[in-house]
Short mmCIF file of C-alpha atoms in Angstrom, two decimals:
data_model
loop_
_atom_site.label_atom_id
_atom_site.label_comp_id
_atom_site.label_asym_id
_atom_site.label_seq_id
_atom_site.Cartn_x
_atom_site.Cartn_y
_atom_site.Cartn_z
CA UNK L 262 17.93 6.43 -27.35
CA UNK L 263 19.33 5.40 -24.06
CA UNK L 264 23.05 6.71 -23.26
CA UNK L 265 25.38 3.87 -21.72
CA UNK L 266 28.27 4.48 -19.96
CA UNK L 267 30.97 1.32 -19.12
CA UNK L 268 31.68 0.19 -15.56
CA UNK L 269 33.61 -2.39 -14.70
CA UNK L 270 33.64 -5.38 -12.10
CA UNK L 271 35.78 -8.49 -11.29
CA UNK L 272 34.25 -9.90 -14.39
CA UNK L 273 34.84 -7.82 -16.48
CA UNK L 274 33.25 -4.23 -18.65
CA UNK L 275 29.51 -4.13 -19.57
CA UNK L 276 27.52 -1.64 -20.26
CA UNK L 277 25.10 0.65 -17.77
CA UNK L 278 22.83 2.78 -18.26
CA UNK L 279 23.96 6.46 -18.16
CA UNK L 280 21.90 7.50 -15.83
CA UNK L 281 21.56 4.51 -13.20
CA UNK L 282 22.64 4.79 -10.13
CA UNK L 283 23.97 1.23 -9.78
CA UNK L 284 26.64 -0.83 -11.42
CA UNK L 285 27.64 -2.82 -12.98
CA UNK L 286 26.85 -6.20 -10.87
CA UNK L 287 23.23 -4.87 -10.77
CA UNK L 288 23.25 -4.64 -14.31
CA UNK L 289 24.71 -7.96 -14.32
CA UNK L 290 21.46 -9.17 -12.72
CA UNK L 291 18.81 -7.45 -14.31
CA UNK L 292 20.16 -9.18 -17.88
CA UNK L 293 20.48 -12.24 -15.83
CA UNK L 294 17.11 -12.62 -14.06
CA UNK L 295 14.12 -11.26 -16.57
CA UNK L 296 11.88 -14.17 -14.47
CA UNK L 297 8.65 -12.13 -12.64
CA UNK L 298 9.07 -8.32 -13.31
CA UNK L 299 8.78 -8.32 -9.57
CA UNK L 300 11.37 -6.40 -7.51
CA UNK L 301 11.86 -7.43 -3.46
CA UNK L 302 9.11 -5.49 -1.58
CA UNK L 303 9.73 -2.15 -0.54
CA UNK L 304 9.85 -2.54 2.96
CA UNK L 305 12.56 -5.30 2.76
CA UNK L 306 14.48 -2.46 0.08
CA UNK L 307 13.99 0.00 3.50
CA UNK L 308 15.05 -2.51 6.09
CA UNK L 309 18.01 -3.57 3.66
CA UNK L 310 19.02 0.42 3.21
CA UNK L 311 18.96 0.81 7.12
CA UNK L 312 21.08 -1.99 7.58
CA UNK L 313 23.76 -0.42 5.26
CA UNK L 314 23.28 2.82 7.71
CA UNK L 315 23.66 0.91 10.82
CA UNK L 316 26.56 -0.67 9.11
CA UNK L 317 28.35 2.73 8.70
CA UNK L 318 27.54 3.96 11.92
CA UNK L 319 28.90 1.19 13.53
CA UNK L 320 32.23 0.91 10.94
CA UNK L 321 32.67 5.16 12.37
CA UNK L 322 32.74 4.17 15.76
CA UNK L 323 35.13 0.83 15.21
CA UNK L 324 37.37 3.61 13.10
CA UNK L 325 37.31 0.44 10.29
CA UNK L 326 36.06 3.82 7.38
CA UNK L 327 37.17 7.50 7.74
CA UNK L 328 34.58 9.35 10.04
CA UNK L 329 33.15 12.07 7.01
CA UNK L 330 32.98 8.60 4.75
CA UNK L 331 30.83 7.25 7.12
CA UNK L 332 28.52 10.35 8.19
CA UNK L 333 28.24 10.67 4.04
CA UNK L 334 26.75 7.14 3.67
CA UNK L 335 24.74 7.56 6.43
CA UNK L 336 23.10 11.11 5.23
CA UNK L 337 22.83 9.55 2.07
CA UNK L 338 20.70 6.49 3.14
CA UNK L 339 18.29 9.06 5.06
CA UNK L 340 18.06 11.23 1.51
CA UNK L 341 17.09 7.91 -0.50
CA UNK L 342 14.62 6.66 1.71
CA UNK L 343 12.92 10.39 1.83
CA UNK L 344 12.85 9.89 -2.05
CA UNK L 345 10.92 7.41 -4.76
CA UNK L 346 14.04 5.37 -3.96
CA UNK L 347 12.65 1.92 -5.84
CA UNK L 348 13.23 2.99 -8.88
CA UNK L 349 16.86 2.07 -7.77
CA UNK L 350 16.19 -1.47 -6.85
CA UNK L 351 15.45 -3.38 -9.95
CA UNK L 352 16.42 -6.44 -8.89
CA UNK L 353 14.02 -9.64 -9.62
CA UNK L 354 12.98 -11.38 -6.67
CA UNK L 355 14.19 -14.52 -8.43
CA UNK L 356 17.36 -14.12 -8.51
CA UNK L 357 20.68 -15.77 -6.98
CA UNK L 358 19.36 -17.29 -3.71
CA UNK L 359 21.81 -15.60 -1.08
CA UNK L 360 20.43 -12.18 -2.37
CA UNK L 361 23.71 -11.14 -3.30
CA UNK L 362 22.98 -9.40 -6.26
CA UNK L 363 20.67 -6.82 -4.10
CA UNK L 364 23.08 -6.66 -1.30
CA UNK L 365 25.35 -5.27 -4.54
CA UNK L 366 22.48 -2.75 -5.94
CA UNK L 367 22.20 -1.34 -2.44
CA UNK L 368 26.01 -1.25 -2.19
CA UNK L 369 26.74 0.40 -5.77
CA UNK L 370 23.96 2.92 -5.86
CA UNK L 371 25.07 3.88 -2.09
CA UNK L 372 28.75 3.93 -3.62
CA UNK L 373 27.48 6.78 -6.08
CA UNK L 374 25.66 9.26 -4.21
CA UNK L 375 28.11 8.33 -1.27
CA UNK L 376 31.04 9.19 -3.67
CA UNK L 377 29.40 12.89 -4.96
CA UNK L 378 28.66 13.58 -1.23
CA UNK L 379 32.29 12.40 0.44
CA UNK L 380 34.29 14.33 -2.99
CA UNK L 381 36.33 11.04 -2.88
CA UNK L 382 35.87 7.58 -4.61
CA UNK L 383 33.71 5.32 -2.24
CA UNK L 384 33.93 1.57 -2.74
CA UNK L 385 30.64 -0.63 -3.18
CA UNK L 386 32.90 -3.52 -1.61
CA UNK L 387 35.13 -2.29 0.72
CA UNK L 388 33.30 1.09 2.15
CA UNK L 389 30.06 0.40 1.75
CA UNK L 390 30.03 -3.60 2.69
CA UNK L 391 32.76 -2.93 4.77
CA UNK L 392 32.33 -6.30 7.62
CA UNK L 393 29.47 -7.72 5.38
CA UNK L 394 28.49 -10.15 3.75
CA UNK L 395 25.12 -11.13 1.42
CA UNK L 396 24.91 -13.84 3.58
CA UNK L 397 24.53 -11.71 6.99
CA UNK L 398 22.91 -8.58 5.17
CA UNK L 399 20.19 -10.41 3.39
CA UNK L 400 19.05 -12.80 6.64
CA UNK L 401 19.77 -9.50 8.80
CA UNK L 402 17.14 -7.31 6.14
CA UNK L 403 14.62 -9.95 6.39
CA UNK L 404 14.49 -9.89 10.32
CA UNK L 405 14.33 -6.05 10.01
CA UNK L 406 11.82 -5.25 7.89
CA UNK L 407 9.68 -8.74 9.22
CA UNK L 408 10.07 -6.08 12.64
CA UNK L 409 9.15 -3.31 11.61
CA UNK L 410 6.32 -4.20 9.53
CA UNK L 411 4.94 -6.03 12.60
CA UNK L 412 5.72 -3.26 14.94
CA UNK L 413 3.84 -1.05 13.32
CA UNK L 414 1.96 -2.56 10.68
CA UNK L 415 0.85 -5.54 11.73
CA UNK L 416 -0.25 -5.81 15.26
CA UNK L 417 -1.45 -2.26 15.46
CA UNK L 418 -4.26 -3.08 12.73
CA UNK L 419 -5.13 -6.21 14.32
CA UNK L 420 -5.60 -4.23 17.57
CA UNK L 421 -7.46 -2.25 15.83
CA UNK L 422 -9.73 -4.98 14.65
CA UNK L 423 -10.36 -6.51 18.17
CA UNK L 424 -11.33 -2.85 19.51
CA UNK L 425 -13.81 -2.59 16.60
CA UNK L 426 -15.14 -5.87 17.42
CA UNK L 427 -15.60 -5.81 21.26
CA UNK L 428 -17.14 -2.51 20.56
CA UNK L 429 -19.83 -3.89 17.99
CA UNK L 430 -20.20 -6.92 20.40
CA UNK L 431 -21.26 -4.62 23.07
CA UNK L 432 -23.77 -2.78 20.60
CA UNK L 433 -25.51 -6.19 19.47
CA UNK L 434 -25.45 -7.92 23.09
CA UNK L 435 -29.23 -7.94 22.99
CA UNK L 436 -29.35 -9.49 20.44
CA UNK L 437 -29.70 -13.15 20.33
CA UNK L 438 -29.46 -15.97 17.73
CA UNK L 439 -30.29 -19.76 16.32
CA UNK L 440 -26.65 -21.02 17.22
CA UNK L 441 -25.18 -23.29 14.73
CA UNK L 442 -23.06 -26.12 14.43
CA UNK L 443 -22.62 -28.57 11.05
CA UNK L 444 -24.25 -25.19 9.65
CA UNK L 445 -27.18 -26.56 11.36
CA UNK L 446 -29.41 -25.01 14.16
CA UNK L 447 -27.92 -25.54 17.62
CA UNK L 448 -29.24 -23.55 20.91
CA UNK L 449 -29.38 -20.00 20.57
CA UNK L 450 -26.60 -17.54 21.61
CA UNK L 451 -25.98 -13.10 21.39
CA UNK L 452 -24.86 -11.90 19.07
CA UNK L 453 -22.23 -10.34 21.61
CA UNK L 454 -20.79 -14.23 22.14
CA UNK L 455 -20.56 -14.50 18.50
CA UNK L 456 -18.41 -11.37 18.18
CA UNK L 457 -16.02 -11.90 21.42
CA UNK L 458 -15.06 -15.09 20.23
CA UNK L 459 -13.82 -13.50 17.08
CA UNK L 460 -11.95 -10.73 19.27
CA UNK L 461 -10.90 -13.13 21.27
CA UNK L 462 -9.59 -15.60 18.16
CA UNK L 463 -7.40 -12.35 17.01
CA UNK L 464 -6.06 -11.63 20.58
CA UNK L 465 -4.42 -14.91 20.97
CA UNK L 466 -2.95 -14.20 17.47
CA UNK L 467 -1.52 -11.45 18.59
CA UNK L 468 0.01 -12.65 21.84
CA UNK L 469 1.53 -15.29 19.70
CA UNK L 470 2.98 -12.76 17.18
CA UNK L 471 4.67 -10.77 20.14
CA UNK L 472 6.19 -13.80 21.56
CA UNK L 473 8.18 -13.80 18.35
CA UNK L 474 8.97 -10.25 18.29
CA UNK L 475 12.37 -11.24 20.04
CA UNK L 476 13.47 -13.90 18.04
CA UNK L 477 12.77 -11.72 15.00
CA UNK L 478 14.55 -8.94 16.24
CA UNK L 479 17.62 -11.20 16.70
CA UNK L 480 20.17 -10.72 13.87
CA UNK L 481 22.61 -12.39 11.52
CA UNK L 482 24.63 -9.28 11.35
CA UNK L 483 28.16 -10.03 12.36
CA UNK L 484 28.49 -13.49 11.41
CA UNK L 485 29.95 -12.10 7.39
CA UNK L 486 30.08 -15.51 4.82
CA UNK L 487 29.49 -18.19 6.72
CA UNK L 488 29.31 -17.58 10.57
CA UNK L 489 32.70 -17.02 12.12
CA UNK L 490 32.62 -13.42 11.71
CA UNK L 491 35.63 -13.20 9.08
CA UNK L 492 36.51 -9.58 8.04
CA UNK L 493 34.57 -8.03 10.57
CA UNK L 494 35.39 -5.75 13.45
CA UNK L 495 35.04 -8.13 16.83
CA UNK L 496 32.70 -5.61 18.10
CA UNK L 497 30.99 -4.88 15.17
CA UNK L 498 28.00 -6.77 15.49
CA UNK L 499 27.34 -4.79 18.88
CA UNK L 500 27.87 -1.85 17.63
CA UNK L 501 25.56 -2.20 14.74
CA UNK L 502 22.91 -3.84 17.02
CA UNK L 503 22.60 -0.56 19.02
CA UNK L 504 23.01 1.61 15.70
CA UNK L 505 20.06 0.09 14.30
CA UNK L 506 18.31 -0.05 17.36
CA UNK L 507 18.33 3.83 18.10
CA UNK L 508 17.46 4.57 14.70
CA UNK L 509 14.43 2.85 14.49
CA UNK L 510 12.93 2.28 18.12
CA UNK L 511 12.80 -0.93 18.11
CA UNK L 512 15.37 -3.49 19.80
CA UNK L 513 17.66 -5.09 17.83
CA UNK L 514 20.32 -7.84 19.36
CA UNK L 515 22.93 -10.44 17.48
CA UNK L 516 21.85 -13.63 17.46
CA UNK L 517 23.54 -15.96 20.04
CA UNK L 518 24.40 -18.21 16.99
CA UNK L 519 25.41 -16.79 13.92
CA UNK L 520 25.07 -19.94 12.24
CA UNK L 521 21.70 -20.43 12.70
CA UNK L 522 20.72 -16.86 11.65
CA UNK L 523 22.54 -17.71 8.37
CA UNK L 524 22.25 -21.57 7.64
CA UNK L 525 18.84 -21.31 8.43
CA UNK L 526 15.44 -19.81 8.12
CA UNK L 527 13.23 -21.40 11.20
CA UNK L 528 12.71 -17.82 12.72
CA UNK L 529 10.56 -16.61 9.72
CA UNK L 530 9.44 -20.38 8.98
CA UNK L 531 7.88 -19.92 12.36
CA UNK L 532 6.65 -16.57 11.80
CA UNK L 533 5.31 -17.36 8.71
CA UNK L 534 3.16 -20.17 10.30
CA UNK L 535 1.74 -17.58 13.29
CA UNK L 536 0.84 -15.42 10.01
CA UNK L 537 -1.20 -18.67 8.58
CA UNK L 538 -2.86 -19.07 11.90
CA UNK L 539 -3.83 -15.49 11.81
CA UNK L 540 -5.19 -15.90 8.20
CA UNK L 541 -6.77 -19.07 9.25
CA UNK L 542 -8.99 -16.90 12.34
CA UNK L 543 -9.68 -14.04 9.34
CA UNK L 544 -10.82 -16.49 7.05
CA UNK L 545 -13.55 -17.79 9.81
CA UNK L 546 -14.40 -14.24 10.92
CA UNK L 547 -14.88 -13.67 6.95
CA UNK L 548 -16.93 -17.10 6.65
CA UNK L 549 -19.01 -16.43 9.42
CA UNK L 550 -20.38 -12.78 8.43
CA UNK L 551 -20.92 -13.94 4.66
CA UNK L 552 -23.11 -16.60 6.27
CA UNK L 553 -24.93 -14.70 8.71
CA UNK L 554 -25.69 -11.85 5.86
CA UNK L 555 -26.79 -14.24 3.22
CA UNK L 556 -29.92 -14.02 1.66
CA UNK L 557 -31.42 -11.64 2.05
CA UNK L 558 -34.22 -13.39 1.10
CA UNK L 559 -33.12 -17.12 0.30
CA UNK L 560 -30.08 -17.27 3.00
CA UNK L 561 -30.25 -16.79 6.59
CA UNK L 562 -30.35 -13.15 6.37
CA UNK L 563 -29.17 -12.33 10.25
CA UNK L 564 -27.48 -9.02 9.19
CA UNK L 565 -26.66 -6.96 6.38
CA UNK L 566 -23.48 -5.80 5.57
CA UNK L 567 -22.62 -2.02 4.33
CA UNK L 568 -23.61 -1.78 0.87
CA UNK L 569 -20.82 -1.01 -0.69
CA UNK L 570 -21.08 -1.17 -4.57
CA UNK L 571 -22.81 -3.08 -6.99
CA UNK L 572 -22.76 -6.60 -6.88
CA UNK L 573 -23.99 -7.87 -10.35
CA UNK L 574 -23.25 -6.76 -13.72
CA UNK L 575 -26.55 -8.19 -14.77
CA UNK L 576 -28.47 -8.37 -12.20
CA UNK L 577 -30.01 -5.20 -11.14
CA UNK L 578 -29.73 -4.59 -7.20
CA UNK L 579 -27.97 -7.28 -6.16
CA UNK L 580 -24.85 -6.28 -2.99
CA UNK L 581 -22.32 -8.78 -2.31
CA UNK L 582 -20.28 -9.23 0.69
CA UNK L 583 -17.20 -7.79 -0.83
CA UNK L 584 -15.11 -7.35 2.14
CA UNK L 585 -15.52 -10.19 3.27
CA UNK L 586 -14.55 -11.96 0.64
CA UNK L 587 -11.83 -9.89 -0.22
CA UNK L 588 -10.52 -10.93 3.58
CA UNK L 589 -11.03 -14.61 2.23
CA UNK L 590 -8.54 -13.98 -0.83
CA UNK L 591 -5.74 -12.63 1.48
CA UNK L 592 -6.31 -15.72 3.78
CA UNK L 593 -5.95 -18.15 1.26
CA UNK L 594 -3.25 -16.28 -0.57
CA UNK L 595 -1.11 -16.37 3.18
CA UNK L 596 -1.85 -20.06 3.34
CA UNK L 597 -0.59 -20.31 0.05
CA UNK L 598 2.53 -17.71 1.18
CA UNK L 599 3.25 -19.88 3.98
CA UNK L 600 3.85 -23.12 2.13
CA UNK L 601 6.28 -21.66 -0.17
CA UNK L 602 8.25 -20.06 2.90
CA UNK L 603 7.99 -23.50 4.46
CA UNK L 604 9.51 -25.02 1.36
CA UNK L 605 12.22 -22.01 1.26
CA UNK L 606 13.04 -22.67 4.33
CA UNK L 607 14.38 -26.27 3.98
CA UNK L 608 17.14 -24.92 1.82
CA UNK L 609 19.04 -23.74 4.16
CA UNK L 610 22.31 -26.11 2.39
CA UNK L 611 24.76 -26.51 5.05
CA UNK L 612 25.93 -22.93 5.95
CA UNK L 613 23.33 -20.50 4.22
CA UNK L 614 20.00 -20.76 3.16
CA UNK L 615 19.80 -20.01 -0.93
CA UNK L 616 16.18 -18.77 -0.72
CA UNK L 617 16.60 -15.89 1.01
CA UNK L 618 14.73 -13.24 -1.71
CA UNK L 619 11.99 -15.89 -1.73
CA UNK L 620 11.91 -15.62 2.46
CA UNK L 621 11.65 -11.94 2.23
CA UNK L 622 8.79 -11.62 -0.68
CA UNK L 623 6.33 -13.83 1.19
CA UNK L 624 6.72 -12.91 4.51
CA UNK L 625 6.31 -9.67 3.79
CA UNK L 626 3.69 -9.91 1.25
CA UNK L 627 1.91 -12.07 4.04
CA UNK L 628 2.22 -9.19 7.04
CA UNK L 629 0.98 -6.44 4.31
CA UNK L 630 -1.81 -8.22 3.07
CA UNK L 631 -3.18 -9.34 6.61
CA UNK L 632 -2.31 -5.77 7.94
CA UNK L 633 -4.17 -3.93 4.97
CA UNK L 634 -7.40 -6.66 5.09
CA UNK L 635 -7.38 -6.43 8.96
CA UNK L 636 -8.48 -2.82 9.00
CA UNK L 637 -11.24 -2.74 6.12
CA UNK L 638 -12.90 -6.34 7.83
CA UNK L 639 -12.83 -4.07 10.80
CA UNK L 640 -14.33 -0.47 9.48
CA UNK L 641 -16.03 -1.76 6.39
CA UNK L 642 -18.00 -4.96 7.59
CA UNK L 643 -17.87 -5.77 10.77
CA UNK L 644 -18.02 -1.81 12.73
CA UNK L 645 -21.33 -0.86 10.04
CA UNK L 646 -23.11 -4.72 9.85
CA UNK L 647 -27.01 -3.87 10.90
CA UNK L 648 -29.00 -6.45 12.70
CA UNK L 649 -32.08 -7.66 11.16
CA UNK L 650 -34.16 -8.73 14.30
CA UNK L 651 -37.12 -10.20 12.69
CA UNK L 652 -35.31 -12.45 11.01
CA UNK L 653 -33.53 -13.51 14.47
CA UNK L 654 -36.52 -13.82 15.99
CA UNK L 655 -38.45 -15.68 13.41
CA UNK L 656 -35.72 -18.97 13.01
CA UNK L 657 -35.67 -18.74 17.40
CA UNK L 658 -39.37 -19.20 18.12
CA UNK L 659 -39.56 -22.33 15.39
CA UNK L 660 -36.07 -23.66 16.80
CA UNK L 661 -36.61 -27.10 17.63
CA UNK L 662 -33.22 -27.58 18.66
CA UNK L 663 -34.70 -25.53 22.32
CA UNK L 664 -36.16 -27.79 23.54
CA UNK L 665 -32.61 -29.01 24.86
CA UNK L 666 -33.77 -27.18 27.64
CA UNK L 667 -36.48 -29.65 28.75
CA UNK L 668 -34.13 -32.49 28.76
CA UNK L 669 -33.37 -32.54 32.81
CA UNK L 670 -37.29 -32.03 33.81
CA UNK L 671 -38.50 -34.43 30.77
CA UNK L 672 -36.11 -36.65 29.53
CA UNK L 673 -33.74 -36.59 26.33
CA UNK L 674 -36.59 -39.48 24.19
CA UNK L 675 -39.45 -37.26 25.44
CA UNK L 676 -37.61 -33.91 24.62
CA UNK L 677 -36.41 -35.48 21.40
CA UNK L 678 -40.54 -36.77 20.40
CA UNK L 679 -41.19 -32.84 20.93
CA UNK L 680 -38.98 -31.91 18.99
CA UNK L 681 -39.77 -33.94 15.70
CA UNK L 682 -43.41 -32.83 15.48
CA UNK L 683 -42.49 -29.55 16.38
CA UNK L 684 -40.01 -29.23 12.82
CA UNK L 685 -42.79 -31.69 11.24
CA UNK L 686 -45.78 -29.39 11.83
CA UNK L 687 -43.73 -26.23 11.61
CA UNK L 688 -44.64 -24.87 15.22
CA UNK L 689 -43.18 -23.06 17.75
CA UNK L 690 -41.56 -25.43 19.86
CA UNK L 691 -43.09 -24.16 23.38
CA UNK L 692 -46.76 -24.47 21.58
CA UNK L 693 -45.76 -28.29 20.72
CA UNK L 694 -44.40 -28.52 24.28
CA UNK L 695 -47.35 -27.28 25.99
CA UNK L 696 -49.37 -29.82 24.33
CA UNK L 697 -46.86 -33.11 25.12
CA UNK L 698 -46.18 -32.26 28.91
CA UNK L 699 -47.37 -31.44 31.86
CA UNK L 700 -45.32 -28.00 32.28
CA UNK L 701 -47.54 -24.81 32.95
CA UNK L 702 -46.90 -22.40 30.47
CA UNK L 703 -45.51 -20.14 32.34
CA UNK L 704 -42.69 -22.51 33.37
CA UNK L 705 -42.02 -23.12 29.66
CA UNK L 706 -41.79 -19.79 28.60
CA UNK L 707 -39.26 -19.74 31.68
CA UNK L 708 -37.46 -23.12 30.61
CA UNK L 709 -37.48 -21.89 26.50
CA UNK L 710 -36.69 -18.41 27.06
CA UNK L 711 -33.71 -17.81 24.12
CA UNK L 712 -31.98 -15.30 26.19
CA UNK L 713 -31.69 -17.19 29.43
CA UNK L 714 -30.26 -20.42 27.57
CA UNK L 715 -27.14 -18.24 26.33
CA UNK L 716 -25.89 -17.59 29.67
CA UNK L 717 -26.04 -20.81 31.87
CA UNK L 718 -25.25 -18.87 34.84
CA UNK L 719 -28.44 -17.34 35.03
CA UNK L 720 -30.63 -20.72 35.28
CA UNK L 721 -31.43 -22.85 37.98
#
């Protein structure tokens, strides 16, 4: 049977288990909140644990806690996070919508191992959320961990993913293909063009994520309940700012408004929408290599992805392009992400924003999902694809859509003539050509040659 013990807040005695670390306002929310099973992620848990560090660095240095109180907290934050600390953090996501209730679990179970360490009684309220609030720590966690998970999740992997692809763009520049638009033929283009233009999609992705990194990296903390800073030290937000900021390498500021940082959520409404985008270029990249390995037989067939396991429970042999499509799933699912944040973030009711747990969970889902995707789409489909080169050149030769070429030496109606009984008779189109003009066939083979009409620069 589980042993309870009784602890007590400014509502009164329930019971805890023996054995937790918290208190009783966590307990107060874990009875309250049985909605998704689903605790805040466990990098916002980290960023929100860090914050409480900062905090008592900061509170040291202002002399607002006794010095050992605050080197106690601080040792004790490092010991957590070196441990399975989640199992401390119960707390639904859907819970009250300032996040108080695991601003409380971080401050109670802090409180306890703080207390055994120190000798002496340390408060949840007024040691370890000493110049606090849930409505600065919360904002301030999401802004943290949103930072750190793009400093060195994020935009690391998509690096990653634009080496990978510059590299295979440079293997396959020989290469060249029936270029498509309206999924129909168009003239032909390398393979290498293909490629860079997905490297190049994810670059401008990135540039667009680091041009948030310092908004992101600006903080609530300091502004306590509502934005004027009550209960805290004047110089408190400062001093947590560079706290924070030599602990984790990354630069940390407080926000030139505290009331925006609190009353609002625009800064991770707008990073949630530079996530969509991102999704939105995966979700192409995605498209385009389940197109161009389709088939093999039926389908266009241009390359074939790294078999990777079986694709059919019934029918024997058949591969599907599992990455891929497993890149799809995370783009739609960060679309999906971003419209909730978007909602979330409307509900910012005159001085805070009551969907801040909601905030955290997507945003973060949204950077681990596109950071985890980023890297197998780059190692697992696009750095091992094969080219099949028959099959490139056998849609090229019967391209009708080449003889585009012809258009300044024989007009667009006399190009276009060619080109019908070229797709009716299912000829090459330089055969059909050589018939209907009065080009030698040298100069055709000149005029239709598939890799000269992908770089315009090298024609007349």
């Amino acid at each position: 049977m589980t042993r309870f013990r009784i602890e007590k807040d400014s509502m009164g005695e329930l019971n805890v288990p023996a054995d937790a670390l918290y208190g009783a306002q966590t307990q107060r929310a874990i009875d309250n909140f049985p909605v998704s099973g689903q605790p805040l992620p466990e990098a916002f848990i980290r960023a929100l644990l860090l914050v409480k560090r900062a905090a008592a660095t900061a509170n040291n240095e202002l002399e607002q806690i006794p010095a050992p109180m605050g080197d106690a907290i601080c040792q004790c934050v490092d010991e957590l996070l070196a441990s399975d600390f989640m199992q401390h953090f119960p707390v639904d996501v859907f819970q009250t919508g300032s996040g108080t209730s695991s601003n409380m679990n971080a401050n109670e179970v802090l409180a306890t191992l703080a207390s055994h360490r120190y000798g002496k009684p340390v408060n949840a309220n007024d040691h370890i959320n000493c110049g606090q609030s849930s409505n600065d720590v919360i904002p301030t966690s999401i802004h943290v961990s949103a930072s750190m998970a793009l400093a060195e999740d994020l935009l690391p992997t998509l690096q990653h993913l634009v080496q990978v692809t510059r590299r295979k763009a440079d293997e396959v520049h020989h290469h060249v293909k029936t270029g498509r638009t309206h999924l129909m033929d168009a003239m032909p283009v390398r393979m290498s063009q293909a490629l860079h233009a997905w490297a190049d999609q994810i670059e401008r992705n990135i540039t667009h994520l680091k041009q948030l990194q310092p908004s992101i990296q600006s903080l609530a903390q300091g502004g306590t309940a509502v934005g004027t800073g009550i209960n805290a030290h004047p110089q408190f937000a400062a001093a947590f700012s560079r706290a924070l900021s030599t602990h984790t390498g990354i630069t940390f500021t407080p926000a030139e408004n505290f009331f925006t940082h609190i009353g609002s959520q625009d800064i991770a409404v707008a990073l949630s929408g530079q996530l969509k985008t991102t999704a939105v270029s995966l979700m192409k990249i995605a498209n385009d290599l389940r197109w161009m390995n389709s088939g093999p037989l039926a389908g266009l067939g241009e390359i074939e992805l790294q078999a990777l396991q079986p694709g059919s429970s019934i029918m024997p042999g058949k591969v599907n392009p599992v990455i891929p499509e497993a890149a799809a799933m995370v783009a739609a699912q960060v679309i999906g992400n971003d419209t909730t944040l978007t909602v979330a973030g409307q509900s910012g009711n005159f001085e805070l924003n009551v969907m801040l747990p909601l905030v955290a969970k997507n945003l973060l889902e949204s950077i681990s999902l596109l950071s985890n995707v980023s890297r197998l789409l780059a190692d697992k489909a696009i750095a091992t694809f094969t080219v099949r080169e028959e099959k490139l050149n056998e849609a090229l030769a019967r391209n009708p859509i080449l003889v585009t070429a012809l258009n300044p030496v024989i007009g667009y109606m006399k190009a276009a003539e060619i080109a019908k009984l070229a797709y009716q008779q299912n000829r090459p189109i330089i055969d059909v050509a050589a018939e209907h003009t009065d080009l030698e066939r040298e100069e055709l083979e000149r005029l239709l040659d598939p890799a000269t009409l992908t770089d315009n620069t090298s024609r007349p």
